[in-house]
């Protein structure tokens, strides 16, 4: 057993815990890959990004609000974040790895999270 109680955001910890219960082997703190994915599924090499809905702009999500003050600054910042995310996904794809994104708001319900992981990772 590897030590799994490492640092990480709450959503990341929820995803790791769900993967463990599914019996999926994975690595965290992946270095040397575009974007340093939060989690790397060992079998098949699928990178997983666990994204905060606010910072990474989850489309249609109630958490993806835009602050009213300094609006211009925020809009620019969010555009940069989205562009960076898209670039990372493309770089990984170029290396033959299809990245999976899990959103913060998808991690609160464990059973639902397991279903989401199964379908996006095409497990089971
Ligand atoms: Zn969301």
JSON list of C-alpha atoms and ligand atoms in Angstrom, two decimals:
[
{"chain": "A", "resi": 1, "resn": "UNK", "atom": "CA", "xyz": [0.00, 0.00, 0.00]},
{"chain": "A", "resi": 2, "resn": "UNK", "atom": "CA", "xyz": [1.28, 3.39, -0.84]},
{"chain": "A", "resi": 3, "resn": "UNK", "atom": "CA", "xyz": [0.77, 6.27, 1.55]},
{"chain": "A", "resi": 4, "resn": "UNK", "atom": "CA", "xyz": [-2.28, 8.11, 0.34]},
{"chain": "A", "resi": 5, "resn": "UNK", "atom": "CA", "xyz": [-2.73, 10.80, 2.94]},
{"chain": "A", "resi": 6, "resn": "UNK", "atom": "CA", "xyz": [-0.78, 13.46, 1.11]},
{"chain": "A", "resi": 7, "resn": "UNK", "atom": "CA", "xyz": [-1.37, 17.11, 0.66]},
{"chain": "A", "resi": 8, "resn": "UNK", "atom": "CA", "xyz": [-4.01, 18.19, -1.80]},
{"chain": "A", "resi": 9, "resn": "UNK", "atom": "CA", "xyz": [-7.22, 20.10, -2.05]},
{"chain": "A", "resi": 10, "resn": "UNK", "atom": "CA", "xyz": [-10.42, 18.64, -0.71]},
{"chain": "A", "resi": 11, "resn": "UNK", "atom": "CA", "xyz": [-11.76, 17.78, -4.21]},
{"chain": "A", "resi": 12, "resn": "UNK", "atom": "CA", "xyz": [-8.44, 16.07, -5.07]},
{"chain": "A", "resi": 13, "resn": "UNK", "atom": "CA", "xyz": [-8.62, 14.00, -1.92]},
{"chain": "A", "resi": 14, "resn": "UNK", "atom": "CA", "xyz": [-12.23, 13.04, -2.75]},
{"chain": "A", "resi": 15, "resn": "UNK", "atom": "CA", "xyz": [-11.19, 11.86, -6.23]},
{"chain": "A", "resi": 16, "resn": "UNK", "atom": "CA", "xyz": [-8.24, 9.84, -4.90]},
{"chain": "A", "resi": 17, "resn": "UNK", "atom": "CA", "xyz": [-10.44, 8.23, -2.29]},
{"chain": "A", "resi": 18, "resn": "UNK", "atom": "CA", "xyz": [-13.09, 7.34, -4.91]},
{"chain": "A", "resi": 19, "resn": "UNK", "atom": "CA", "xyz": [-10.42, 5.83, -7.20]},
{"chain": "A", "resi": 20, "resn": "UNK", "atom": "CA", "xyz": [-9.10, 3.75, -4.31]},
{"chain": "A", "resi": 21, "resn": "UNK", "atom": "CA", "xyz": [-12.54, 2.37, -3.58]},
{"chain": "A", "resi": 22, "resn": "UNK", "atom": "CA", "xyz": [-12.84, 1.51, -7.29]},
{"chain": "A", "resi": 23, "resn": "UNK", "atom": "CA", "xyz": [-9.53, -0.40, -7.10]},
{"chain": "A", "resi": 24, "resn": "UNK", "atom": "CA", "xyz": [-7.87, 1.87, -9.67]},
{"chain": "A", "resi": 25, "resn": "UNK", "atom": "CA", "xyz": [-4.10, 2.30, -9.31]},
{"chain": "A", "resi": 26, "resn": "UNK", "atom": "CA", "xyz": [-2.86, 5.85, -9.69]},
{"chain": "A", "resi": 27, "resn": "UNK", "atom": "CA", "xyz": [0.04, 8.18, -9.03]},
{"chain": "A", "resi": 28, "resn": "UNK", "atom": "CA", "xyz": [-0.07, 11.69, -7.63]},
{"chain": "A", "resi": 29, "resn": "UNK", "atom": "CA", "xyz": [2.33, 14.62, -7.98]},
{"chain": "A", "resi": 30, "resn": "UNK", "atom": "CA", "xyz": [3.20, 13.67, -11.54]},
{"chain": "A", "resi": 31, "resn": "UNK", "atom": "CA", "xyz": [6.30, 15.45, -12.75]},
{"chain": "A", "resi": 32, "resn": "UNK", "atom": "CA", "xyz": [7.60, 15.77, -16.27]},
{"chain": "A", "resi": 33, "resn": "UNK", "atom": "CA", "xyz": [4.22, 15.80, -17.98]},
{"chain": "A", "resi": 34, "resn": "UNK", "atom": "CA", "xyz": [2.50, 18.87, -19.43]},
{"chain": "A", "resi": 35, "resn": "UNK", "atom": "CA", "xyz": [0.57, 20.70, -16.75]},
{"chain": "A", "resi": 36, "resn": "UNK", "atom": "CA", "xyz": [1.72, 18.34, -13.94]},
{"chain": "A", "resi": 37, "resn": "UNK", "atom": "CA", "xyz": [-1.64, 16.50, -13.76]},
{"chain": "A", "resi": 38, "resn": "UNK", "atom": "CA", "xyz": [-3.09, 16.13, -10.26]},
{"chain": "A", "resi": 39, "resn": "UNK", "atom": "CA", "xyz": [-3.59, 12.39, -10.67]},
{"chain": "A", "resi": 40, "resn": "UNK", "atom": "CA", "xyz": [-2.24, 9.89, -13.18]},
{"chain": "A", "resi": 41, "resn": "UNK", "atom": "CA", "xyz": [-4.07, 6.61, -13.77]},
{"chain": "A", "resi": 42, "resn": "UNK", "atom": "CA", "xyz": [-1.31, 4.00, -14.01]},
{"chain": "A", "resi": 43, "resn": "UNK", "atom": "CA", "xyz": [-3.12, 1.61, -16.36]},
{"chain": "A", "resi": 44, "resn": "UNK", "atom": "CA", "xyz": [-3.24, 3.27, -19.78]},
{"chain": "A", "resi": 45, "resn": "UNK", "atom": "CA", "xyz": [-1.70, 6.50, -18.53]},
{"chain": "A", "resi": 46, "resn": "UNK", "atom": "CA", "xyz": [-4.74, 8.74, -18.19]},
{"chain": "A", "resi": 47, "resn": "UNK", "atom": "CA", "xyz": [-4.09, 12.14, -16.64]},
{"chain": "A", "resi": 48, "resn": "UNK", "atom": "CA", "xyz": [-6.79, 13.58, -14.38]},
{"chain": "A", "resi": 49, "resn": "UNK", "atom": "CA", "xyz": [-7.14, 17.26, -13.61]},
{"chain": "A", "resi": 50, "resn": "UNK", "atom": "CA", "xyz": [-9.24, 18.18, -10.60]},
{"chain": "A", "resi": 51, "resn": "UNK", "atom": "CA", "xyz": [-10.39, 21.71, -11.32]},
{"chain": "A", "resi": 52, "resn": "UNK", "atom": "CA", "xyz": [-11.87, 24.36, -9.07]},
{"chain": "A", "resi": 53, "resn": "UNK", "atom": "CA", "xyz": [-15.05, 25.61, -10.75]},
{"chain": "A", "resi": 54, "resn": "UNK", "atom": "CA", "xyz": [-14.30, 29.28, -10.07]},
{"chain": "A", "resi": 55, "resn": "UNK", "atom": "CA", "xyz": [-10.69, 29.44, -11.27]},
{"chain": "A", "resi": 56, "resn": "UNK", "atom": "CA", "xyz": [-11.08, 27.12, -14.19]},
{"chain": "A", "resi": 57, "resn": "UNK", "atom": "CA", "xyz": [-14.55, 28.34, -15.28]},
{"chain": "A", "resi": 58, "resn": "UNK", "atom": "CA", "xyz": [-16.80, 25.32, -15.14]},
{"chain": "A", "resi": 59, "resn": "UNK", "atom": "CA", "xyz": [-19.31, 26.12, -17.92]},
{"chain": "A", "resi": 60, "resn": "UNK", "atom": "CA", "xyz": [-22.81, 26.65, -16.60]},
{"chain": "A", "resi": 61, "resn": "UNK", "atom": "CA", "xyz": [-21.76, 26.06, -12.99]},
{"chain": "A", "resi": 62, "resn": "UNK", "atom": "CA", "xyz": [-23.13, 28.29, -10.22]},
{"chain": "A", "resi": 63, "resn": "UNK", "atom": "CA", "xyz": [-19.64, 28.42, -8.65]},
{"chain": "A", "resi": 64, "resn": "UNK", "atom": "CA", "xyz": [-18.14, 29.99, -11.79]},
{"chain": "A", "resi": 65, "resn": "UNK", "atom": "CA", "xyz": [-19.15, 33.53, -10.87]},
{"chain": "A", "resi": 66, "resn": "UNK", "atom": "CA", "xyz": [-17.30, 36.67, -11.95]},
{"chain": "A", "resi": 67, "resn": "UNK", "atom": "CA", "xyz": [-16.51, 39.23, -9.25]},
{"chain": "A", "resi": 68, "resn": "UNK", "atom": "CA", "xyz": [-18.19, 42.58, -9.91]},
{"chain": "A", "resi": 69, "resn": "UNK", "atom": "CA", "xyz": [-15.22, 44.69, -8.88]},
{"chain": "A", "resi": 70, "resn": "UNK", "atom": "CA", "xyz": [-12.17, 44.67, -11.16]},
{"chain": "A", "resi": 71, "resn": "UNK", "atom": "CA", "xyz": [-14.27, 42.83, -13.68]},
{"chain": "A", "resi": 72, "resn": "UNK", "atom": "CA", "xyz": [-11.88, 43.43, -16.54]},
{"chain": "A", "resi": 73, "resn": "UNK", "atom": "CA", "xyz": [-8.99, 41.96, -14.54]},
{"chain": "A", "resi": 74, "resn": "UNK", "atom": "CA", "xyz": [-10.96, 38.84, -13.68]},
{"chain": "A", "resi": 75, "resn": "UNK", "atom": "CA", "xyz": [-12.25, 38.26, -17.19]},
{"chain": "A", "resi": 76, "resn": "UNK", "atom": "CA", "xyz": [-8.68, 38.47, -18.52]},
{"chain": "A", "resi": 77, "resn": "UNK", "atom": "CA", "xyz": [-7.37, 36.19, -15.78]},
{"chain": "A", "resi": 78, "resn": "UNK", "atom": "CA", "xyz": [-10.07, 33.60, -16.43]},
{"chain": "A", "resi": 79, "resn": "UNK", "atom": "CA", "xyz": [-9.36, 33.68, -20.16]},
{"chain": "A", "resi": 80, "resn": "UNK", "atom": "CA", "xyz": [-5.69, 33.01, -19.42]},
{"chain": "A", "resi": 81, "resn": "UNK", "atom": "CA", "xyz": [-6.59, 30.12, -17.11]},
{"chain": "A", "resi": 82, "resn": "UNK", "atom": "CA", "xyz": [-8.86, 28.56, -19.73]},
{"chain": "A", "resi": 83, "resn": "UNK", "atom": "CA", "xyz": [-6.25, 28.98, -22.46]},
{"chain": "A", "resi": 84, "resn": "UNK", "atom": "CA", "xyz": [-3.59, 27.36, -20.25]},
{"chain": "A", "resi": 85, "resn": "UNK", "atom": "CA", "xyz": [-5.90, 24.43, -19.44]},
{"chain": "A", "resi": 86, "resn": "UNK", "atom": "CA", "xyz": [-6.70, 23.89, -23.12]},
{"chain": "A", "resi": 87, "resn": "UNK", "atom": "CA", "xyz": [-2.98, 24.00, -24.00]},
{"chain": "A", "resi": 88, "resn": "UNK", "atom": "CA", "xyz": [-2.11, 21.38, -21.36]},
{"chain": "A", "resi": 89, "resn": "UNK", "atom": "CA", "xyz": [-4.86, 19.06, -22.59]},
{"chain": "A", "resi": 90, "resn": "UNK", "atom": "CA", "xyz": [-3.63, 19.45, -26.18]},
{"chain": "A", "resi": 91, "resn": "UNK", "atom": "CA", "xyz": [0.00, 18.79, -25.20]},
{"chain": "A", "resi": 92, "resn": "UNK", "atom": "CA", "xyz": [-1.03, 15.63, -23.37]},
{"chain": "A", "resi": 93, "resn": "UNK", "atom": "CA", "xyz": [-3.13, 14.55, -26.35]},
{"chain": "A", "resi": 94, "resn": "UNK", "atom": "CA", "xyz": [-0.10, 15.05, -28.59]},
{"chain": "A", "resi": 95, "resn": "UNK", "atom": "CA", "xyz": [1.73, 12.58, -26.35]},
{"chain": "A", "resi": 96, "resn": "UNK", "atom": "CA", "xyz": [-1.15, 10.12, -26.69]},
{"chain": "A", "resi": 97, "resn": "UNK", "atom": "CA", "xyz": [-2.86, 10.74, -23.34]},
{"chain": "A", "resi": 98, "resn": "UNK", "atom": "CA", "xyz": [-6.52, 11.76, -23.21]},
{"chain": "A", "resi": 99, "resn": "UNK", "atom": "CA", "xyz": [-6.93, 13.97, -20.16]},
{"chain": "A", "resi": 100, "resn": "UNK", "atom": "CA", "xyz": [-9.99, 13.69, -17.93]},
{"chain": "A", "resi": 101, "resn": "UNK", "atom": "CA", "xyz": [-11.29, 16.73, -16.06]},
{"chain": "A", "resi": 102, "resn": "UNK", "atom": "CA", "xyz": [-13.19, 16.37, -12.81]},
{"chain": "A", "resi": 103, "resn": "UNK", "atom": "CA", "xyz": [-14.84, 19.51, -11.48]},
{"chain": "A", "resi": 104, "resn": "UNK", "atom": "CA", "xyz": [-14.88, 20.52, -7.85]},
{"chain": "A", "resi": 105, "resn": "UNK", "atom": "CA", "xyz": [-18.71, 20.50, -7.74]},
{"chain": "A", "resi": 106, "resn": "UNK", "atom": "CA", "xyz": [-18.70, 16.88, -8.98]},
{"chain": "A", "resi": 107, "resn": "UNK", "atom": "CA", "xyz": [-16.75, 15.67, -5.96]},
{"chain": "A", "resi": 108, "resn": "UNK", "atom": "CA", "xyz": [-19.24, 16.40, -3.18]},
{"chain": "A", "resi": 109, "resn": "UNK", "atom": "CA", "xyz": [-21.42, 13.32, -3.77]},
{"chain": "A", "resi": 110, "resn": "UNK", "atom": "CA", "xyz": [-19.20, 10.24, -3.54]},
{"chain": "A", "resi": 111, "resn": "UNK", "atom": "CA", "xyz": [-21.51, 7.81, -5.34]},
{"chain": "A", "resi": 112, "resn": "UNK", "atom": "CA", "xyz": [-22.03, 10.27, -8.19]},
{"chain": "A", "resi": 113, "resn": "UNK", "atom": "CA", "xyz": [-18.27, 10.91, -8.35]},
{"chain": "A", "resi": 114, "resn": "UNK", "atom": "CA", "xyz": [-17.58, 7.19, -8.75]},
{"chain": "A", "resi": 115, "resn": "UNK", "atom": "CA", "xyz": [-20.11, 7.06, -11.61]},
{"chain": "A", "resi": 116, "resn": "UNK", "atom": "CA", "xyz": [-18.52, 10.08, -13.27]},
{"chain": "A", "resi": 117, "resn": "UNK", "atom": "CA", "xyz": [-15.01, 8.59, -12.94]},
{"chain": "A", "resi": 118, "resn": "UNK", "atom": "CA", "xyz": [-16.18, 5.23, -14.33]},
{"chain": "A", "resi": 119, "resn": "UNK", "atom": "CA", "xyz": [-17.74, 6.83, -17.37]},
{"chain": "A", "resi": 120, "resn": "UNK", "atom": "CA", "xyz": [-14.99, 9.35, -18.13]},
{"chain": "A", "resi": 121, "resn": "UNK", "atom": "CA", "xyz": [-12.21, 6.78, -17.59]},
{"chain": "A", "resi": 122, "resn": "UNK", "atom": "CA", "xyz": [-14.31, 4.17, -19.43]},
{"chain": "A", "resi": 123, "resn": "UNK", "atom": "CA", "xyz": [-13.96, 1.67, -16.59]},
{"chain": "A", "resi": 124, "resn": "UNK", "atom": "CA", "xyz": [-16.44, -1.14, -16.01]},
{"chain": "B", "resi": 1, "resn": "LIG", "atom": "ZN1", "xyz": [-18.79, 23.23, -11.14]}
]
